């Protein structure tokens, strides 16, 4: 029923990554129960807390057609410490492919001197690819020895000729930090064979020049590029990528001055397009890219310095951000806000009081060219949806507020009706002043719109919530991603971590998959 439109080390860890690491540590722990005072407008009466199947029947009030969404039992994709970060996509021949990280067996020390500091502990992780073939998951390694301290995203798409392409942070070490520092796109050239292309290696490839609002040309300085990459395919076959550029990477100033940038490869061409989108104000965390029916890109991203959820789109006149050198909102068109000398389009109406956890949003463009952003609100601890027909005027509303819910949202669109659905992680029961994930209360959920689109997309009562996986013996879904085939079959890939008491006790991390079908 639906269609889905880096690894970098640095010495000063951004608060958002600390939150992600903190949450991941809870995946192997059992916390005390918390009271739930969140509201839930759906009618789901499922009380099963230790199974991974759920069937919900709902009548679409627009068509009068009764649809039943049934989720399969969990399928094991990879049990080898897999699922640290992941992304799923539908292939051109109507199957599913997953790009993901798994923890390698080896650890080591990086000897690169960083401002004279001591050697830095690093992981040697594995970039992997899995695909569903005749109902059985096959898998192979893309990059078996990726050196990193912290994982900052992975993305997969299938080109028009059905070639899987995977983006991640790798390549050469930067001049200042340990681990890879380039935006890498790997392309499958045959069974077990992948070719890595360093798409971006330096900050000055998307040159800002005189447009940089900071001294010392910081926007074009450094070689740590490619964090939080996201790939997308345009209708004409163009492959695009957005990513975060943190320049020299070793200081808070580099985090606060980061850029959001864009690279593209036209059909039958090379990665020849390099543009900046948002510069010198902390932009580019968790970016999500999509192309409209006009082949123009748009992106939503989180600004870590100002704690805002921002949107930008490109037209024939270029990207939508324009200067406001006087620092006044009056200098900005269409209700944009002046933030650090450039106008910005806010998806959420104000800055968040708390930093959101890793991967807290997704964006898609509907068949008519309207923009949709699903995101976790860290202040209200709920899943929200924002819609804009023109990318200028946004309307936002709650989708699910049952507990602390809405982490890692992944948007899809119904190829038959054009209505949206979203998969996401429920962390725990609601507690006002804490955000602690509890394996007894968490799970993977999928909500879909049963009302009119787009009129009801921000109306919580018009969303139907279903359970994909909610196993009380494990933390299921902290990392997840959803995709859909042309017949409406849904696929949700997610991390599944649990504590194995045998042999003295050991934490296990598995990559799992559930299939959703409509009848």
Short mmCIF file of C-alpha atoms in Angstrom, two decimals:
data_model
loop_
_atom_site.label_atom_id
_atom_site.label_comp_id
_atom_site.label_asym_id
_atom_site.label_seq_id
_atom_site.Cartn_x
_atom_site.Cartn_y
_atom_site.Cartn_z
CA UNK A 1 0.00 0.00 0.00
CA UNK A 2 3.00 2.44 0.41
CA UNK A 3 6.41 4.01 -1.47
CA UNK A 4 9.50 5.48 0.09
CA UNK A 5 10.48 8.43 -1.70
CA UNK A 6 28.90 9.14 8.95
CA UNK A 7 31.07 7.32 10.40
CA UNK A 8 33.28 9.95 11.81
CA UNK A 9 35.43 10.47 14.83
CA UNK A 10 35.87 13.77 16.58
CA UNK A 11 37.28 14.70 19.95
CA UNK A 12 34.50 16.99 21.16
CA UNK A 13 31.31 14.94 20.93
CA UNK A 14 28.19 16.85 19.98
CA UNK A 15 25.37 16.59 22.57
CA UNK A 16 23.13 14.86 20.06
CA UNK A 17 25.58 11.98 19.65
CA UNK A 18 25.93 11.64 23.39
CA UNK A 19 22.16 11.19 23.55
CA UNK A 20 22.31 8.49 20.88
CA UNK A 21 25.08 6.59 22.68
CA UNK A 22 23.18 6.95 25.97
CA UNK A 23 20.01 5.55 24.49
CA UNK A 24 21.84 2.67 22.90
CA UNK A 25 23.26 1.71 26.29
CA UNK A 26 19.70 1.26 27.51
CA UNK A 27 18.98 -1.33 24.85
CA UNK A 28 20.58 -4.02 27.02
CA UNK A 29 19.04 -2.84 30.30
CA UNK A 30 15.74 -3.32 32.05
CA UNK A 31 14.53 -0.11 33.67
CA UNK A 32 11.85 0.49 36.26
CA UNK A 33 8.30 0.94 34.99
CA UNK A 34 7.08 4.46 34.35
CA UNK A 35 3.53 5.79 34.40
CA UNK A 36 1.87 6.69 31.10
CA UNK A 37 -0.14 9.91 31.00
CA UNK A 38 0.10 10.37 27.24
CA UNK A 39 -3.10 10.33 25.23
CA UNK A 40 -3.82 7.92 22.38
CA UNK A 41 -6.51 8.72 19.87
CA UNK A 42 -6.35 5.40 18.06
CA UNK A 43 -8.54 2.39 18.81
CA UNK A 44 -5.83 -0.28 18.95
CA UNK A 45 -6.67 -2.62 21.84
CA UNK A 46 -3.71 -4.97 21.43
CA UNK A 47 -2.33 -5.88 24.87
CA UNK A 48 0.24 -8.44 23.76
CA UNK A 49 3.65 -7.35 25.06
CA UNK A 50 5.76 -10.34 24.09
CA UNK A 51 4.88 -11.17 20.51
CA UNK A 52 5.81 -9.55 17.26
CA UNK A 53 2.59 -9.93 15.32
CA UNK A 54 -0.39 -7.62 15.34
CA UNK A 55 -3.46 -7.43 13.15
CA UNK A 56 -5.57 -4.27 13.00
CA UNK A 57 -8.71 -3.82 10.97
CA UNK A 58 -9.94 -0.37 10.14
CA UNK A 59 -12.47 1.08 7.75
CA UNK A 60 -11.17 3.82 5.51
CA UNK A 61 -13.77 6.53 6.05
CA UNK A 62 -13.09 7.98 2.60
CA UNK A 63 -13.65 4.87 0.50
CA UNK A 64 -15.68 2.61 2.77
CA UNK A 65 -13.20 -0.20 2.08
CA UNK A 66 -12.15 -2.35 5.05
CA UNK A 67 -8.39 -2.91 5.11
CA UNK A 68 -6.56 -5.35 7.35
CA UNK A 69 -2.85 -4.82 7.97
CA UNK A 70 -1.10 -8.01 9.09
CA UNK A 71 2.51 -8.14 10.23
CA UNK A 72 4.60 -11.25 9.82
CA UNK A 73 6.66 -12.98 12.48
CA UNK A 74 10.16 -11.58 12.89
CA UNK A 75 12.61 -12.67 10.22
CA UNK A 76 16.30 -12.89 11.09
CA UNK A 77 18.44 -10.92 8.64
CA UNK A 78 21.84 -10.86 10.39
CA UNK A 79 22.66 -12.07 13.92
CA UNK A 80 26.30 -10.98 13.94
CA UNK A 81 26.20 -7.80 16.08
CA UNK A 82 24.24 -6.19 13.26
CA UNK A 83 21.92 -3.18 13.12
CA UNK A 84 23.97 -0.40 14.75
CA UNK A 85 22.55 1.82 12.00
CA UNK A 86 20.52 0.76 8.97
CA UNK A 87 18.45 1.79 5.96
CA UNK A 88 16.03 -0.21 3.81
CA UNK A 89 14.84 0.48 0.26
CA UNK A 90 12.66 -1.18 -2.34
CA UNK A 91 14.50 -2.43 -5.41
CA UNK A 92 13.31 -1.84 -8.96
CA UNK A 93 12.34 -5.51 -9.28
CA UNK A 94 10.07 -5.27 -6.22
CA UNK A 95 12.19 -6.73 -3.48
CA UNK A 96 13.91 -5.25 -0.41
CA UNK A 97 17.54 -4.36 0.23
CA UNK A 98 19.11 -3.25 3.51
CA UNK A 99 22.38 -1.39 4.14
CA UNK A 100 23.63 -1.59 7.71
CA UNK A 101 26.59 -1.59 10.08
CA UNK A 102 27.70 -4.44 12.25
CA UNK A 103 30.32 -4.31 14.96
CA UNK A 104 33.63 -5.86 13.96
CA UNK A 105 35.61 -8.21 16.17
CA UNK A 106 38.68 -5.98 16.30
CA UNK A 107 39.25 -2.72 18.12
CA UNK A 108 42.34 -0.60 18.05
CA UNK A 109 44.02 2.70 18.68
CA UNK A 110 44.26 5.58 16.27
CA UNK A 111 47.75 7.08 16.40
CA UNK A 112 46.85 10.26 14.52
CA UNK A 113 47.92 13.14 16.76
CA UNK A 114 44.98 15.42 17.43
CA UNK A 115 46.30 18.66 18.88
CA UNK A 116 48.96 16.58 20.59
CA UNK A 117 46.43 14.32 22.29
CA UNK A 118 46.93 10.64 23.20
CA UNK A 119 46.03 7.72 20.89
CA UNK A 120 42.26 7.33 20.45
CA UNK A 121 40.33 4.03 20.79
CA UNK A 122 38.53 3.14 17.56
CA UNK A 123 36.19 0.43 16.31
CA UNK A 124 36.67 -1.53 13.11
CA UNK A 125 33.13 -1.98 11.92
CA UNK A 126 31.64 -3.64 8.86
CA UNK A 127 29.40 -2.02 6.24
CA UNK A 128 27.05 -4.73 4.97
CA UNK A 129 24.25 -5.32 2.48
CA UNK A 130 21.36 -7.79 2.69
CA UNK A 131 18.68 -8.54 0.14
CA UNK A 132 15.55 -10.67 0.08
CA UNK A 133 15.71 -13.36 -2.58
CA UNK A 134 12.90 -15.93 -2.94
CA UNK A 135 11.86 -15.28 0.64
CA UNK A 136 15.37 -15.82 2.07
CA UNK A 137 17.72 -13.09 3.27
CA UNK A 138 21.14 -13.09 1.59
CA UNK A 139 24.00 -10.89 2.79
CA UNK A 140 27.51 -9.76 1.94
CA UNK A 141 30.04 -7.23 3.20
CA UNK A 142 30.63 -3.94 1.40
CA UNK A 143 33.46 -2.63 3.58
CA UNK A 144 34.79 -5.14 6.14
CA UNK A 145 37.22 -2.90 8.03
CA UNK A 146 35.78 0.58 8.48
CA UNK A 147 37.62 2.45 11.24
CA UNK A 148 35.46 4.75 13.34
CA UNK A 149 34.69 6.10 16.78
CA UNK A 150 31.01 6.93 16.26
CA UNK A 151 28.56 5.92 13.55
CA UNK A 152 26.82 8.81 11.82
CA UNK A 153 24.38 7.27 9.39
CA UNK A 154 24.02 5.08 6.32
CA UNK A 155 21.76 5.29 3.26
CA UNK A 156 20.75 2.99 0.39
CA UNK A 157 18.96 3.55 -2.92
CA UNK A 158 18.52 1.56 -6.12
CA UNK A 159 19.40 3.38 -9.33
CA UNK A 160 17.12 3.24 -12.36
CA UNK A 161 19.03 0.17 -13.61
CA UNK A 162 18.44 -1.51 -10.19
CA UNK A 163 22.02 -1.12 -8.96
CA UNK A 164 22.21 -0.84 -5.14
CA UNK A 165 24.16 2.23 -3.99
CA UNK A 166 25.16 2.80 -0.36
CA UNK A 167 26.45 6.03 1.25
CA UNK A 168 28.50 6.23 4.45
CA UNK A 169 31.41 8.11 6.00
CA UNK A 170 34.72 6.42 5.15
CA UNK A 171 37.77 6.83 2.99
CA UNK A 172 40.92 8.58 4.18
CA UNK A 173 41.48 9.86 7.70
CA UNK A 174 41.10 13.58 8.09
CA UNK A 175 44.00 15.87 8.86
CA UNK A 176 42.84 16.22 12.47
CA UNK A 177 40.69 13.21 13.44
CA UNK A 178 40.63 9.44 13.49
CA UNK A 179 38.54 7.36 11.14
CA UNK A 180 37.32 8.02 7.60
CA UNK A 181 36.39 11.57 6.71
CA UNK A 182 34.96 11.37 3.17
CA UNK A 183 31.48 10.90 1.76
CA UNK A 184 31.68 7.45 0.19
CA UNK A 185 29.13 5.98 -2.19
CA UNK A 186 29.66 2.28 -2.88
CA UNK A 187 28.08 0.69 -5.94
CA UNK A 188 27.53 -3.05 -6.39
CA UNK A 189 29.25 -4.31 -9.52
CA UNK A 190 28.57 -8.02 -9.06
CA UNK A 191 28.07 -10.71 -6.41
CA UNK A 192 30.24 -9.72 -3.46
CA UNK A 193 31.88 -6.93 -5.49
CA UNK A 194 31.53 -3.24 -4.63
CA UNK A 195 33.27 -0.15 -5.97
CA UNK A 196 33.78 2.72 -3.53
CA UNK A 197 33.67 6.28 -4.89
CA UNK A 198 34.86 9.19 -2.70
CA UNK A 199 32.10 11.60 -3.75
CA UNK A 200 33.25 14.44 -1.46
CA UNK A 201 36.63 14.69 0.27
CA UNK A 202 37.02 18.38 1.20
CA UNK A 203 34.91 21.22 2.55
CA UNK A 204 35.71 23.49 -0.40
CA UNK A 205 34.10 21.24 -3.01
CA UNK A 206 30.76 22.90 -2.23
CA UNK A 207 32.46 26.30 -2.10
CA UNK A 208 30.76 29.09 -0.17
CA UNK A 209 33.36 31.74 -0.90
CA UNK A 210 32.20 35.25 0.02
CA UNK A 211 28.82 33.85 1.12
CA UNK A 212 30.42 32.44 4.28
CA UNK A 213 29.30 34.62 7.22
CA UNK A 214 32.32 33.69 9.38
CA UNK A 215 35.93 34.83 9.22
CA UNK A 216 38.89 32.74 8.10
CA UNK A 217 36.79 31.09 5.36
CA UNK A 218 35.69 28.40 7.81
CA UNK A 219 32.93 27.25 5.43
CA UNK A 220 35.54 26.08 2.92
CA UNK A 221 38.15 24.83 5.40
CA UNK A 222 38.74 21.23 6.42
CA UNK A 223 38.25 17.72 5.14
CA UNK A 224 35.66 16.06 7.41
CA UNK A 225 32.63 15.69 5.18
CA UNK A 226 29.91 13.06 4.76
CA UNK A 227 28.25 12.78 8.17
CA UNK A 228 24.56 11.72 8.18
CA UNK A 229 24.45 11.06 4.43
CA UNK A 230 21.13 10.54 2.66
CA UNK A 231 20.68 9.35 -0.92
CA UNK A 232 17.67 9.85 -3.19
CA UNK A 233 16.82 9.16 -6.83
CA UNK A 234 15.04 11.77 -8.98
CA UNK A 235 12.39 10.80 -11.56
CA UNK A 236 14.92 11.50 -14.32
CA UNK A 237 17.47 9.15 -12.73
CA UNK A 238 19.70 11.74 -11.05
CA UNK A 239 21.28 10.41 -7.84
CA UNK A 240 21.53 13.04 -5.10
CA UNK A 241 23.18 13.04 -1.68
CA UNK A 242 23.02 15.40 1.27
CA UNK A 243 25.55 15.35 4.11
CA UNK A 244 26.98 17.30 7.01
CA UNK A 245 30.35 19.04 6.71
CA UNK A 246 32.07 19.67 10.08
CA UNK A 247 35.28 21.06 8.57
CA UNK A 248 38.23 20.35 10.92
CA UNK A 249 36.09 18.20 13.25
CA UNK A 250 37.93 18.54 16.54
CA UNK A 251 36.26 21.44 18.36
CA UNK A 252 32.80 22.63 19.35
CA UNK A 253 33.29 25.50 16.93
CA UNK A 254 33.31 23.00 14.07
CA UNK A 255 30.01 21.54 15.28
CA UNK A 256 28.42 24.98 15.65
CA UNK A 257 29.76 26.08 12.24
CA UNK A 258 28.85 22.95 10.29
CA UNK A 259 27.32 23.09 6.81
CA UNK A 260 24.60 21.13 5.04
CA UNK A 261 25.75 20.32 1.51
CA UNK A 262 24.53 18.55 -1.61
CA UNK A 263 26.19 16.44 -4.30
CA UNK A 264 24.57 14.93 -7.38
CA UNK A 265 25.29 12.60 -10.27
CA UNK A 266 23.17 13.23 -13.40
CA UNK A 267 21.98 10.21 -15.42
CA UNK A 268 24.91 8.48 -17.13
CA UNK A 269 27.25 11.05 -15.60
CA UNK A 270 29.64 11.51 -12.69
CA UNK A 271 29.38 13.19 -9.27
CA UNK A 272 29.88 16.61 -10.82
CA UNK A 273 27.41 18.78 -8.87
CA UNK A 274 28.48 20.20 -5.50
CA UNK A 275 26.42 22.88 -3.71
CA UNK A 276 26.05 24.27 -0.22
CA UNK A 277 22.53 24.46 1.21
CA UNK A 278 22.96 25.84 4.73
CA UNK A 279 26.27 27.18 6.02
CA UNK A 280 28.10 28.07 9.21
CA UNK A 281 25.30 27.62 11.77
CA UNK A 282 25.34 23.96 12.91
CA UNK A 283 23.27 22.54 10.07
CA UNK A 284 23.04 19.06 8.58
CA UNK A 285 22.27 16.62 11.38
CA UNK A 286 20.03 13.71 10.30
CA UNK A 287 19.36 15.22 6.87
CA UNK A 288 16.74 13.61 4.62
CA UNK A 289 16.64 14.26 0.90
CA UNK A 290 13.81 13.78 -1.59
CA UNK A 291 13.12 14.78 -5.19
CA UNK A 292 9.83 16.22 -6.37
CA UNK A 293 8.03 15.36 -9.62
CA UNK A 294 9.88 18.37 -11.13
CA UNK A 295 13.26 16.64 -10.41
CA UNK A 296 14.17 19.38 -7.93
CA UNK A 297 15.63 18.32 -4.54
CA UNK A 298 14.37 19.28 -1.09
CA UNK A 299 15.84 18.47 2.31
CA UNK A 300 14.85 18.56 5.97
CA UNK A 301 17.54 18.61 8.64
CA UNK A 302 18.23 19.40 12.26
CA UNK A 303 20.34 22.38 13.30
CA UNK A 304 22.28 21.24 16.37
CA UNK A 305 23.47 24.72 17.44
CA UNK A 306 20.06 26.40 17.42
CA UNK A 307 18.06 23.16 18.04
CA UNK A 308 15.69 23.79 15.14
CA UNK A 309 14.11 21.56 12.52
CA UNK A 310 14.73 23.24 9.16
CA UNK A 311 13.68 22.77 5.54
CA UNK A 312 15.19 23.92 2.25
CA UNK A 313 14.30 23.32 -1.38
CA UNK A 314 15.91 24.10 -4.69
CA UNK A 315 14.18 25.85 -7.57
CA UNK A 316 15.46 27.19 -10.87
CA UNK A 317 16.73 30.18 -8.84
CA UNK A 318 18.80 28.01 -6.50
CA UNK A 319 18.38 26.89 -2.88
CA UNK A 320 15.77 28.74 -0.84
CA UNK A 321 17.98 30.21 1.90
CA UNK A 322 18.92 33.83 1.30
CA UNK A 323 21.06 36.30 3.30
CA UNK A 324 19.69 38.53 6.07
CA UNK A 325 22.85 40.51 6.91
CA UNK A 326 21.02 42.86 9.25
CA UNK A 327 19.84 40.00 11.46
CA UNK A 328 16.16 40.91 11.10
CA UNK A 329 13.26 38.60 10.26
CA UNK A 330 11.92 41.45 8.11
CA UNK A 331 14.70 40.70 5.63
CA UNK A 332 13.34 37.19 5.04
CA UNK A 333 10.49 36.29 2.67
CA UNK A 334 7.52 33.97 3.22
CA UNK A 335 7.66 33.96 7.01
CA UNK A 336 11.20 32.64 7.21
CA UNK A 337 13.33 33.43 10.27
CA UNK A 338 16.71 35.14 10.21
CA UNK A 339 19.18 32.83 11.94
CA UNK A 340 22.84 33.76 11.98
CA UNK A 341 22.68 36.00 8.91
CA UNK A 342 20.70 33.61 6.70
CA UNK A 343 16.97 33.06 6.35
CA UNK A 344 15.62 29.67 7.37
CA UNK A 345 12.35 27.83 6.90
CA UNK A 346 11.22 26.25 10.18
CA UNK A 347 9.23 23.02 10.03
CA UNK A 348 8.55 23.09 13.78
CA UNK A 349 7.43 26.53 14.87
CA UNK A 350 10.12 27.05 17.51
CA UNK A 351 13.44 25.77 18.79
CA UNK A 352 13.36 22.63 20.90
CA UNK A 353 14.25 22.90 24.58
CA UNK A 354 15.94 19.49 24.50
CA UNK A 355 18.14 17.90 21.83
CA UNK A 356 16.41 15.08 19.96
CA UNK A 357 17.98 11.62 19.78
CA UNK A 358 19.71 10.25 16.70
CA UNK A 359 17.72 10.08 13.47
CA UNK A 360 14.65 11.87 14.82
CA UNK A 361 13.01 12.77 11.51
CA UNK A 362 12.25 11.78 7.94
CA UNK A 363 10.96 13.62 4.90
CA UNK A 364 9.07 12.62 1.76
CA UNK A 365 7.41 14.34 -1.20
CA UNK A 366 3.96 13.18 -2.26
CA UNK A 367 3.00 12.52 -5.91
CA UNK A 368 1.51 16.02 -6.17
CA UNK A 369 4.73 17.66 -4.95
CA UNK A 370 3.61 18.36 -1.37
CA UNK A 371 6.16 18.05 1.45
CA UNK A 372 5.78 15.86 4.52
CA UNK A 373 8.10 15.67 7.54
CA UNK A 374 7.68 13.13 10.35
CA UNK A 375 9.64 13.94 13.49
CA UNK A 376 10.06 13.19 17.17
CA UNK A 377 9.31 16.12 19.47
CA UNK A 378 11.82 15.80 22.36
CA UNK A 379 9.93 18.30 24.49
CA UNK A 380 6.51 16.64 24.28
CA UNK A 381 8.01 13.16 23.62
CA UNK A 382 5.57 12.47 20.81
CA UNK A 383 5.53 11.71 17.08
CA UNK A 384 4.48 14.68 14.96
CA UNK A 385 3.77 15.20 11.28
CA UNK A 386 4.23 18.48 9.40
CA UNK A 387 2.82 19.20 5.94
CA UNK A 388 3.38 21.95 3.39
CA UNK A 389 2.05 22.20 -0.12
CA UNK A 390 4.58 24.82 -1.21
CA UNK A 391 7.47 24.35 1.25
CA UNK A 392 6.76 27.79 2.74
CA UNK A 393 3.69 27.45 4.95
CA UNK A 394 3.76 24.48 7.34
CA UNK A 395 1.07 22.87 9.48
CA UNK A 396 2.03 20.37 12.20
CA UNK A 397 0.10 17.96 14.41
CA UNK A 398 0.52 14.89 16.61
CA UNK A 399 0.35 11.39 15.14
CA UNK A 400 1.06 9.32 18.28
CA UNK A 401 1.45 10.44 21.88
CA UNK A 402 1.12 7.10 23.65
CA UNK A 403 4.21 7.25 25.85
CA UNK A 404 7.59 8.57 24.75
CA UNK A 405 7.19 7.62 21.13
CA UNK A 406 8.29 8.58 17.62
CA UNK A 407 12.04 7.87 17.52
CA UNK A 408 13.58 7.06 14.12
CA UNK A 409 10.45 7.80 12.05
CA UNK A 410 10.49 6.40 8.52
CA UNK A 411 7.92 7.74 6.03
CA UNK A 412 6.32 5.84 3.16
CA UNK A 413 3.52 6.66 0.71
CA UNK A 414 0.70 4.41 -0.47
CA UNK A 415 1.28 3.85 -4.22
CA UNK A 416 -2.43 3.19 -4.68
CA UNK A 417 -4.08 5.97 -2.65
CA UNK A 418 -1.17 8.41 -2.15
CA UNK A 419 -1.68 8.42 1.62
CA UNK A 420 1.25 8.37 4.07
CA UNK A 421 2.31 5.86 6.68
CA UNK A 422 5.16 6.02 9.17
CA UNK A 423 7.16 3.40 11.09
CA UNK A 424 8.77 4.47 14.36
CA UNK A 425 10.16 3.39 17.71
CA UNK A 426 8.31 3.65 21.00
CA UNK A 427 10.87 4.22 23.75
CA UNK A 428 8.89 3.90 27.00
CA UNK A 429 5.86 5.00 28.94
CA UNK A 430 5.61 8.75 29.34
CA UNK A 431 7.59 10.53 32.03
CA UNK A 432 7.82 14.29 31.88
CA UNK A 433 11.41 14.87 32.90
CA UNK A 434 13.14 11.74 31.59
CA UNK A 435 13.79 10.03 28.30
CA UNK A 436 14.94 6.54 29.23
CA UNK A 437 14.14 3.64 26.93
CA UNK A 438 12.75 0.54 28.61
CA UNK A 439 12.77 -2.82 26.87
CA UNK A 440 9.57 -3.82 28.71
CA UNK A 441 7.70 -0.85 27.22
CA UNK A 442 9.35 -0.22 23.86
CA UNK A 443 8.63 -1.53 20.37
CA UNK A 444 8.26 -0.88 16.66
CA UNK A 445 4.97 0.67 15.52
CA UNK A 446 3.43 1.70 12.23
CA UNK A 447 0.71 4.33 11.85
CA UNK A 448 -1.18 5.09 8.66
CA UNK A 449 -3.63 7.81 7.66
CA UNK A 450 -7.27 6.73 7.47
CA UNK A 451 -8.65 10.21 6.76
CA UNK A 452 -8.36 12.51 3.77
CA UNK A 453 -4.94 13.50 2.52
CA UNK A 454 -3.65 16.11 2.99
CA UNK A 455 -6.57 17.65 4.94
CA UNK A 456 -6.36 15.21 7.88
CA UNK A 457 -2.63 14.55 7.97
CA UNK A 458 -2.14 16.63 11.15
CA UNK A 459 -5.27 15.26 12.88
CA UNK A 460 -4.31 12.57 15.41
CA UNK A 461 -7.77 10.99 15.30
CA UNK A 462 -7.29 10.19 11.62
CA UNK A 463 -4.24 8.01 12.16
CA UNK A 464 -4.39 4.26 12.84
CA UNK A 465 -1.64 2.74 14.99
CA UNK A 466 -0.46 -0.89 14.62
CA UNK A 467 2.19 -2.96 16.39
CA UNK A 468 5.05 -4.34 14.32
CA UNK A 469 7.19 -5.78 17.15
CA UNK A 470 6.95 -5.36 20.92
CA UNK A 471 8.99 -8.04 22.65
CA UNK A 472 9.37 -7.44 26.38
CA UNK A 473 12.53 -9.58 26.42
CA UNK A 474 14.39 -7.24 24.08
CA UNK A 475 14.85 -3.66 22.97
CA UNK A 476 13.36 -3.80 19.49
CA UNK A 477 13.50 -0.89 17.08
CA UNK A 478 15.85 1.77 18.41
CA UNK A 479 17.22 1.86 14.86
CA UNK A 480 14.69 1.19 12.11
CA UNK A 481 13.72 1.94 8.53
CA UNK A 482 10.68 1.23 6.33
CA UNK A 483 10.08 0.78 2.60
CA UNK A 484 7.25 -0.44 0.37
CA UNK A 485 6.81 -2.41 -2.83
CA UNK A 486 4.61 -1.42 -5.76
CA UNK A 487 1.78 -3.71 -4.59
CA UNK A 488 1.72 -2.05 -1.16
CA UNK A 489 3.70 -4.69 0.73
CA UNK A 490 5.53 -3.03 3.60
CA UNK A 491 8.97 -3.90 4.92
CA UNK A 492 10.39 -2.72 8.24
CA UNK A 493 14.01 -3.46 9.20
CA UNK A 494 15.07 -2.80 12.78
CA UNK A 495 17.66 -3.47 15.46
CA UNK A 496 16.85 -6.06 18.10
CA UNK A 497 19.04 -6.20 21.21
CA UNK A 498 18.74 -8.51 24.19
CA UNK A 499 20.73 -9.95 27.06
CA UNK A 500 21.79 -13.58 26.75
CA UNK A 501 22.25 -14.97 30.30
CA UNK A 502 24.04 -18.12 29.09
CA UNK A 503 27.80 -18.33 29.43
CA UNK A 504 28.04 -15.55 32.00
CA UNK A 505 25.82 -13.11 30.14
CA UNK A 506 26.35 -11.24 26.89
CA UNK A 507 24.62 -8.47 24.99
CA UNK A 508 23.29 -9.52 21.59
CA UNK A 509 22.45 -7.21 18.68
CA UNK A 510 20.51 -8.58 15.71
CA UNK A 511 19.07 -7.13 12.52
CA UNK A 512 15.41 -8.13 12.07
CA UNK A 513 12.70 -7.66 9.45
CA UNK A 514 8.89 -7.74 9.49
CA UNK A 515 6.63 -7.74 6.44
CA UNK A 516 3.25 -6.00 6.42
CA UNK A 517 0.51 -7.01 3.99
CA UNK A 518 -2.95 -5.58 3.31
CA UNK A 519 -6.09 -7.62 2.69
#
